[in-house]
Coordinates of N, CA and C in Angstrom, one line a residue:
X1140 N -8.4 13.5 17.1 CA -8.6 12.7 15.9 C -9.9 12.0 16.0
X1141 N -10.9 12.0 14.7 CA -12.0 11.1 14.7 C -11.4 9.9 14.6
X1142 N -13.3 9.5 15.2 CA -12.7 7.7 15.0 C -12.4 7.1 13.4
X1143 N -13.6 7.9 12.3 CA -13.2 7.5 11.2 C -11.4 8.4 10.7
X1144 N -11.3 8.9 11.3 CA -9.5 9.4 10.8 C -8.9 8.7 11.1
X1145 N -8.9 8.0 12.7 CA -8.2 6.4 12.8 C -8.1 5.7 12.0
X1146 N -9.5 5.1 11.9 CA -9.8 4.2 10.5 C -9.1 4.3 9.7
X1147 N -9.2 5.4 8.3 CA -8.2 5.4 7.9 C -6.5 5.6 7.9
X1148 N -5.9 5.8 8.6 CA -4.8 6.3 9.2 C -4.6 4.5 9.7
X1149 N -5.2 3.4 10.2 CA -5.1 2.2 10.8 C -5.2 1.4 9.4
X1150 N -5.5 1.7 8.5 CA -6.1 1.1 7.1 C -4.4 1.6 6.6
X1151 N -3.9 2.5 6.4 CA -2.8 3.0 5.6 C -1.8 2.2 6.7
X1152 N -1.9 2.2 7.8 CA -0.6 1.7 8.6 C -0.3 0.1 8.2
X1153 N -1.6 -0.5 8.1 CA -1.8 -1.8 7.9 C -1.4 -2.0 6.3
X1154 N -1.6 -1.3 5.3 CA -0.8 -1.3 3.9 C 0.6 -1.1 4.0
X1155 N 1.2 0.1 4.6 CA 3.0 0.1 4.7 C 3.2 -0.9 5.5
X1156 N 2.8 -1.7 6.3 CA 3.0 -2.8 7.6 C 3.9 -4.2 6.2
X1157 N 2.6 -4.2 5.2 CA 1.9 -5.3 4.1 C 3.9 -4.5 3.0
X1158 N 3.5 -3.6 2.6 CA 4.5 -3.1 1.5 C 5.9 -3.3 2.2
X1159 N 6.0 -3.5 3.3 CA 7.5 -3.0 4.1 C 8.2 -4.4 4.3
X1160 N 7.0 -5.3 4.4 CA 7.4 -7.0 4.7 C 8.5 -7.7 4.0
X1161 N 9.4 -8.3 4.2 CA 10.0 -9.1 3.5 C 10.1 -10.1 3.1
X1162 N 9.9 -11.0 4.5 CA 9.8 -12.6 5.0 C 8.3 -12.9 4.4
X1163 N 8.9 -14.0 3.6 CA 7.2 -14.5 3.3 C 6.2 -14.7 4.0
X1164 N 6.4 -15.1 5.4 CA 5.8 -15.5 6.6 C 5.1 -14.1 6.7
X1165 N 5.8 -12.8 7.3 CA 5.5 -11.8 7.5 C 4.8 -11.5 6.7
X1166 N 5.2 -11.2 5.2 CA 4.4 -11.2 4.0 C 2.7 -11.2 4.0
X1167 N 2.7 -12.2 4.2 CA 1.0 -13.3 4.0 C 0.5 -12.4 5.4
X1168 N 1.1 -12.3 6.3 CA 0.4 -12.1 7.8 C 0.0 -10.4 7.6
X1169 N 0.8 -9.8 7.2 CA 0.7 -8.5 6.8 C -0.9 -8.6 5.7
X1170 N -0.7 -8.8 4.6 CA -1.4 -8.7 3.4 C -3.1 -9.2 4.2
X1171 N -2.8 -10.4 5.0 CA -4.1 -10.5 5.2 C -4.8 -9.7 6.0
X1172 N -4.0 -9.4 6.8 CA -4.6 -8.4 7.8 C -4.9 -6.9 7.4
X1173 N -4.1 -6.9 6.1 CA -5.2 -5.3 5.6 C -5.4 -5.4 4.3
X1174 N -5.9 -6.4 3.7 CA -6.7 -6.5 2.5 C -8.3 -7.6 3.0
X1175 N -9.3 -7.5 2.8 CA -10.4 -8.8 2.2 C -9.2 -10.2 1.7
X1176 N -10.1 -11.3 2.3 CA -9.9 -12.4 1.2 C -9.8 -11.6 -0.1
X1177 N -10.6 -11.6 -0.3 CA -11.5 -10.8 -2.4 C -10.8 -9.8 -2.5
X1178 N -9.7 -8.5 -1.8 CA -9.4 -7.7 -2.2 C -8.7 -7.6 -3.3
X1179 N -8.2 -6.4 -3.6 CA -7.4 -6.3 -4.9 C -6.8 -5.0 -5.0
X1180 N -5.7 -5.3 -6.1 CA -4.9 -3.8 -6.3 C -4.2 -3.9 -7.7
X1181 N -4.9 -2.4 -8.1 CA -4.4 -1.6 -9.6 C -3.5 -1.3 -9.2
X1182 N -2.4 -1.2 -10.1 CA -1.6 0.3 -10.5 C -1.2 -0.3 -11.7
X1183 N -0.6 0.8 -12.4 CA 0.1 0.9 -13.8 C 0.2 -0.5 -14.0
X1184 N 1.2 -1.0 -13.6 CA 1.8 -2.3 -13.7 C 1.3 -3.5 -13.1
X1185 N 0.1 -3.7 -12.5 CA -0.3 -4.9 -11.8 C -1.7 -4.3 -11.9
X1186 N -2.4 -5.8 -11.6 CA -4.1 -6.1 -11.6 C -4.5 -7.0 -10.8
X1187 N -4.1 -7.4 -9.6 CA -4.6 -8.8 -9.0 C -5.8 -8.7 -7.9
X1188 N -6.0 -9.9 -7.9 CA -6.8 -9.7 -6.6 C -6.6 -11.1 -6.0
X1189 N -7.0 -11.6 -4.6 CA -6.5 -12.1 -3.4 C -5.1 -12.2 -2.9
X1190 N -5.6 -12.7 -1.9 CA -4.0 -12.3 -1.0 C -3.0 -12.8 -1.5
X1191 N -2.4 -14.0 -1.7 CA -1.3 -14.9 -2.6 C -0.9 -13.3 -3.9
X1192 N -1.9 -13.2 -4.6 CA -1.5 -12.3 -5.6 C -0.9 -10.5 -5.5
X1193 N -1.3 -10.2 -4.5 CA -1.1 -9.2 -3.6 C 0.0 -9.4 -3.4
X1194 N 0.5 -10.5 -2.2 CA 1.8 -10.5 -2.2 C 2.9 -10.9 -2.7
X1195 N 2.6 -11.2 -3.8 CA 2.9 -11.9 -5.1 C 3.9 -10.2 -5.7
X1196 N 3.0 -9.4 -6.6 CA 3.3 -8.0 -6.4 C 4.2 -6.9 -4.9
X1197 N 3.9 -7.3 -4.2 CA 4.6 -6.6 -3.1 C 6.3 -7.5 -3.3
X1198 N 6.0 -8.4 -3.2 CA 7.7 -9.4 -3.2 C 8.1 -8.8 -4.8
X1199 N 7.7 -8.7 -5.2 CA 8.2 -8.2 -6.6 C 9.1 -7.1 -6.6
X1200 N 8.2 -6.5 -5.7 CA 8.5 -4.5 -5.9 C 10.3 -5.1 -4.9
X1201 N 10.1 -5.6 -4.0 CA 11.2 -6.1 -3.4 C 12.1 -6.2 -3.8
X1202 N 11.7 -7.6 -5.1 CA 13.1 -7.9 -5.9 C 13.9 -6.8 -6.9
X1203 N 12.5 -6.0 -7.6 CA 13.1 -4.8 -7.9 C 13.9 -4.0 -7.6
X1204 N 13.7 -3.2 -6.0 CA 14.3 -2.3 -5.6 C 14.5 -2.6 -3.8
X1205 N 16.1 -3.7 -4.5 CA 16.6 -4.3 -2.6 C 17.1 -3.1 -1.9
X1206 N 16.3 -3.3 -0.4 CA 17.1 -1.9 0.5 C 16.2 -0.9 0.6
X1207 N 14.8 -0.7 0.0 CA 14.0 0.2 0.0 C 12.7 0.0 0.9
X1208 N 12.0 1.1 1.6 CA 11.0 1.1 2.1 C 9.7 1.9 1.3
X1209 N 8.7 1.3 1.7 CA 7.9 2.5 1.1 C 7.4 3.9 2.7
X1210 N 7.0 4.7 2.6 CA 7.2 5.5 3.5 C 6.2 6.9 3.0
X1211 N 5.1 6.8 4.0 CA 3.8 7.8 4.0 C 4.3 9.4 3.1
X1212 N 3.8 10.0 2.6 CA 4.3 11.4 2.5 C 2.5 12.1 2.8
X1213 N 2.8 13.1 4.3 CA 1.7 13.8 4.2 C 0.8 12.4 5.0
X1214 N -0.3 13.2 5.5 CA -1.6 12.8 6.3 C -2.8 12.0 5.4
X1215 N -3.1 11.1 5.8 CA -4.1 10.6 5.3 C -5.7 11.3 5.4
X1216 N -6.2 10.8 3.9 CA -7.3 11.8 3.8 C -8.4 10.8 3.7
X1217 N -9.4 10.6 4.5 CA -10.8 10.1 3.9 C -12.3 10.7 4.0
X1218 N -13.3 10.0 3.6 CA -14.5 10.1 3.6 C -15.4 8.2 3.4
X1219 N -16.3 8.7 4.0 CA -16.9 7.1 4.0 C -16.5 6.2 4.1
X1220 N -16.3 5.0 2.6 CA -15.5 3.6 2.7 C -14.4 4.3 2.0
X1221 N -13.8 5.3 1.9 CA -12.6 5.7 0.9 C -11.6 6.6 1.8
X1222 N -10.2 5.7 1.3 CA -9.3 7.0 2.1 C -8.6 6.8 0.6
X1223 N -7.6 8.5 1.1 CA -6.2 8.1 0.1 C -4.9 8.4 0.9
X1224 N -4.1 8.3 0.3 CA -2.8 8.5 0.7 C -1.4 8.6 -0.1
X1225 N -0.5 9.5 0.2 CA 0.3 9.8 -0.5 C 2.0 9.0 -0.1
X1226 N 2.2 8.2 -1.1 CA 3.9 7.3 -0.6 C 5.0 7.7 -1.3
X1227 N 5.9 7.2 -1.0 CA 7.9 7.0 -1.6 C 8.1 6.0 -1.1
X1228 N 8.8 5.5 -2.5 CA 10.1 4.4 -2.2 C 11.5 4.7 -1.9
X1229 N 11.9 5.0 -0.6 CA 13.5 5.3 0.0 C 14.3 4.6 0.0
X1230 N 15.5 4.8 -0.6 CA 16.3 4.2 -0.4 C 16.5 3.9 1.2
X1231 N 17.2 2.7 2.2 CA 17.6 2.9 3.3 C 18.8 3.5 3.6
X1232 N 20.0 3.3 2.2 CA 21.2 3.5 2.6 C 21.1 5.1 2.4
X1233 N 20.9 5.9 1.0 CA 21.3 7.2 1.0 C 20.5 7.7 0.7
X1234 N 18.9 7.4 1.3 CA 17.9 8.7 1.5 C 17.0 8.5 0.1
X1235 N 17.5 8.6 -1.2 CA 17.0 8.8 -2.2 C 15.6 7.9 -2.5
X1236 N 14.7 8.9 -2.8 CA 13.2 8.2 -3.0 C 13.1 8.4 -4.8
X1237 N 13.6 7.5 -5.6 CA 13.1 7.2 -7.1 C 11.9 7.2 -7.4
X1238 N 10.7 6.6 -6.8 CA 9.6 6.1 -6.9 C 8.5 6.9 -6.0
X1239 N 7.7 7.6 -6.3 CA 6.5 8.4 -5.7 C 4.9 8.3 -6.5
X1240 N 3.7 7.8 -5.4 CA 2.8 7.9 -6.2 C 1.6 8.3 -4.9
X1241 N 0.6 7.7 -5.3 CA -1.2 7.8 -4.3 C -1.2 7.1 -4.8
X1242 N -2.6 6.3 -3.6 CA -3.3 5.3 -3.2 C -4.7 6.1 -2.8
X1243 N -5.5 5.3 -3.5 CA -7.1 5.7 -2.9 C -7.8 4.5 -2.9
X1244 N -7.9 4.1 -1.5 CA -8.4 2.4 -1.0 C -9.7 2.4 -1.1
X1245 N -10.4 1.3 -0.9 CA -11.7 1.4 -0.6 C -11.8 0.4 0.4
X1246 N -12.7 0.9 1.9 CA -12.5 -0.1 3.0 C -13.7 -1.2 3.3
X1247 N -14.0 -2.1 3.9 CA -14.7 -2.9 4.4 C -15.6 -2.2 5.6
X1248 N -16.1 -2.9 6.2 CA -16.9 -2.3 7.7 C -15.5 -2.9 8.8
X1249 N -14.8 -3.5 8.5 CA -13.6 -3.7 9.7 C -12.2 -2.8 9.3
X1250 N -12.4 -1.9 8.2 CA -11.3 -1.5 8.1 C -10.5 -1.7 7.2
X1251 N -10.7 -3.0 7.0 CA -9.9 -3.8 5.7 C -9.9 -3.5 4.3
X1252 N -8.5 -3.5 2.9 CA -8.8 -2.7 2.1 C -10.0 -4.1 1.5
X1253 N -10.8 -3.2 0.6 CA -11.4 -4.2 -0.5 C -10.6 -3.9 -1.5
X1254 N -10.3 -2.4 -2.1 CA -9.4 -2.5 -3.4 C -8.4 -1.1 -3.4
X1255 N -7.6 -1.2 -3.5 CA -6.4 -0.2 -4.0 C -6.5 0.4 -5.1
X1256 N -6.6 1.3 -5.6 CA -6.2 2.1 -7.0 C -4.9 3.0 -6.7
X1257 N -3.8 2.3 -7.7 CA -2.5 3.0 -7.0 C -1.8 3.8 -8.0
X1258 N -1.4 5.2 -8.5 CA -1.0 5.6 -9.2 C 0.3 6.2 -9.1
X1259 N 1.2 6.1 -10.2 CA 2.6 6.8 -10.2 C 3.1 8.1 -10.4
X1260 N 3.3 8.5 -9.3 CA 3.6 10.0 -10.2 C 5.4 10.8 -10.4
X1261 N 6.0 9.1 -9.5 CA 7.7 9.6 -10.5 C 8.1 8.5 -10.6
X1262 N 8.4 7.8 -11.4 CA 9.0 6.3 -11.8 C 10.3 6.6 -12.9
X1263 N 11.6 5.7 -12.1 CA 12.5 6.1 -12.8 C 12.4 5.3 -13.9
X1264 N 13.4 5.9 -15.0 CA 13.7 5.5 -16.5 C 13.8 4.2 -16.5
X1265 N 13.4 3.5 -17.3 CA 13.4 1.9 -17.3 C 13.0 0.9 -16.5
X1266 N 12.1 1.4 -15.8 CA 11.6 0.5 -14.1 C 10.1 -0.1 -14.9

């Protein structure tokens, strides 16, 4: 593996680390460690940027869907300051993933995201 495959592959581990968190504590300690202060993240349903706001959105998806993880699908892909990557939201109890989309980050010189562009590509009825 190259060293920039690390990179991003260390960049995506550090976002599921951030998405998977519960504890507020954990929360904040996650988020900072793979976003910029200044970072930020799109998708459909959210626009924020710095950390508080980030995790603001992550505790959300929480409250939404208790008992779920989010969970890699497939290898991470980059080039330059850009990776992407492909997720699901799993149930823990009975397997079922409702929620599937990509992520294409853009990174810092340490690795860190600057911004997320996150899209849905299965969102259940009324979510």
């Amino acid at each position: 593996m190259s060293v920039n495959t690390d990179r991003y592959q260390n960049a995506a581990d550090r976002y599921f680390e951030a998405w998977n968190a519960t504890e507020p504590e954990a929360l904040a300690k996650a988020v900072a460690a793979a976003w910029t202060a200044d970072g930020s993240y799109t998708d459909p349903l959210a626009d924020v940027s710095g950390h508080e706001r980030i995790a603001a959105v992550i505790a959300g998806a929480h409250e939404q869907f208790p008992g779920f993880v989010f969970r890699p699908l497939g290898a991470v892909d980059g080039h330059h300051d850009t990776a992407r990557f492909a997720w699901e939201l799993v149930n823990e109890a009975d397997g079922s993933a409702p929620v599937a989309g990509f992520d294409v980050v853009t990174l810092d010189a340490e690795g860190r995201m600057r911004s997320v562009l996150g899209f849905l590509d299965r969102v259940p009825a009324g979510a």
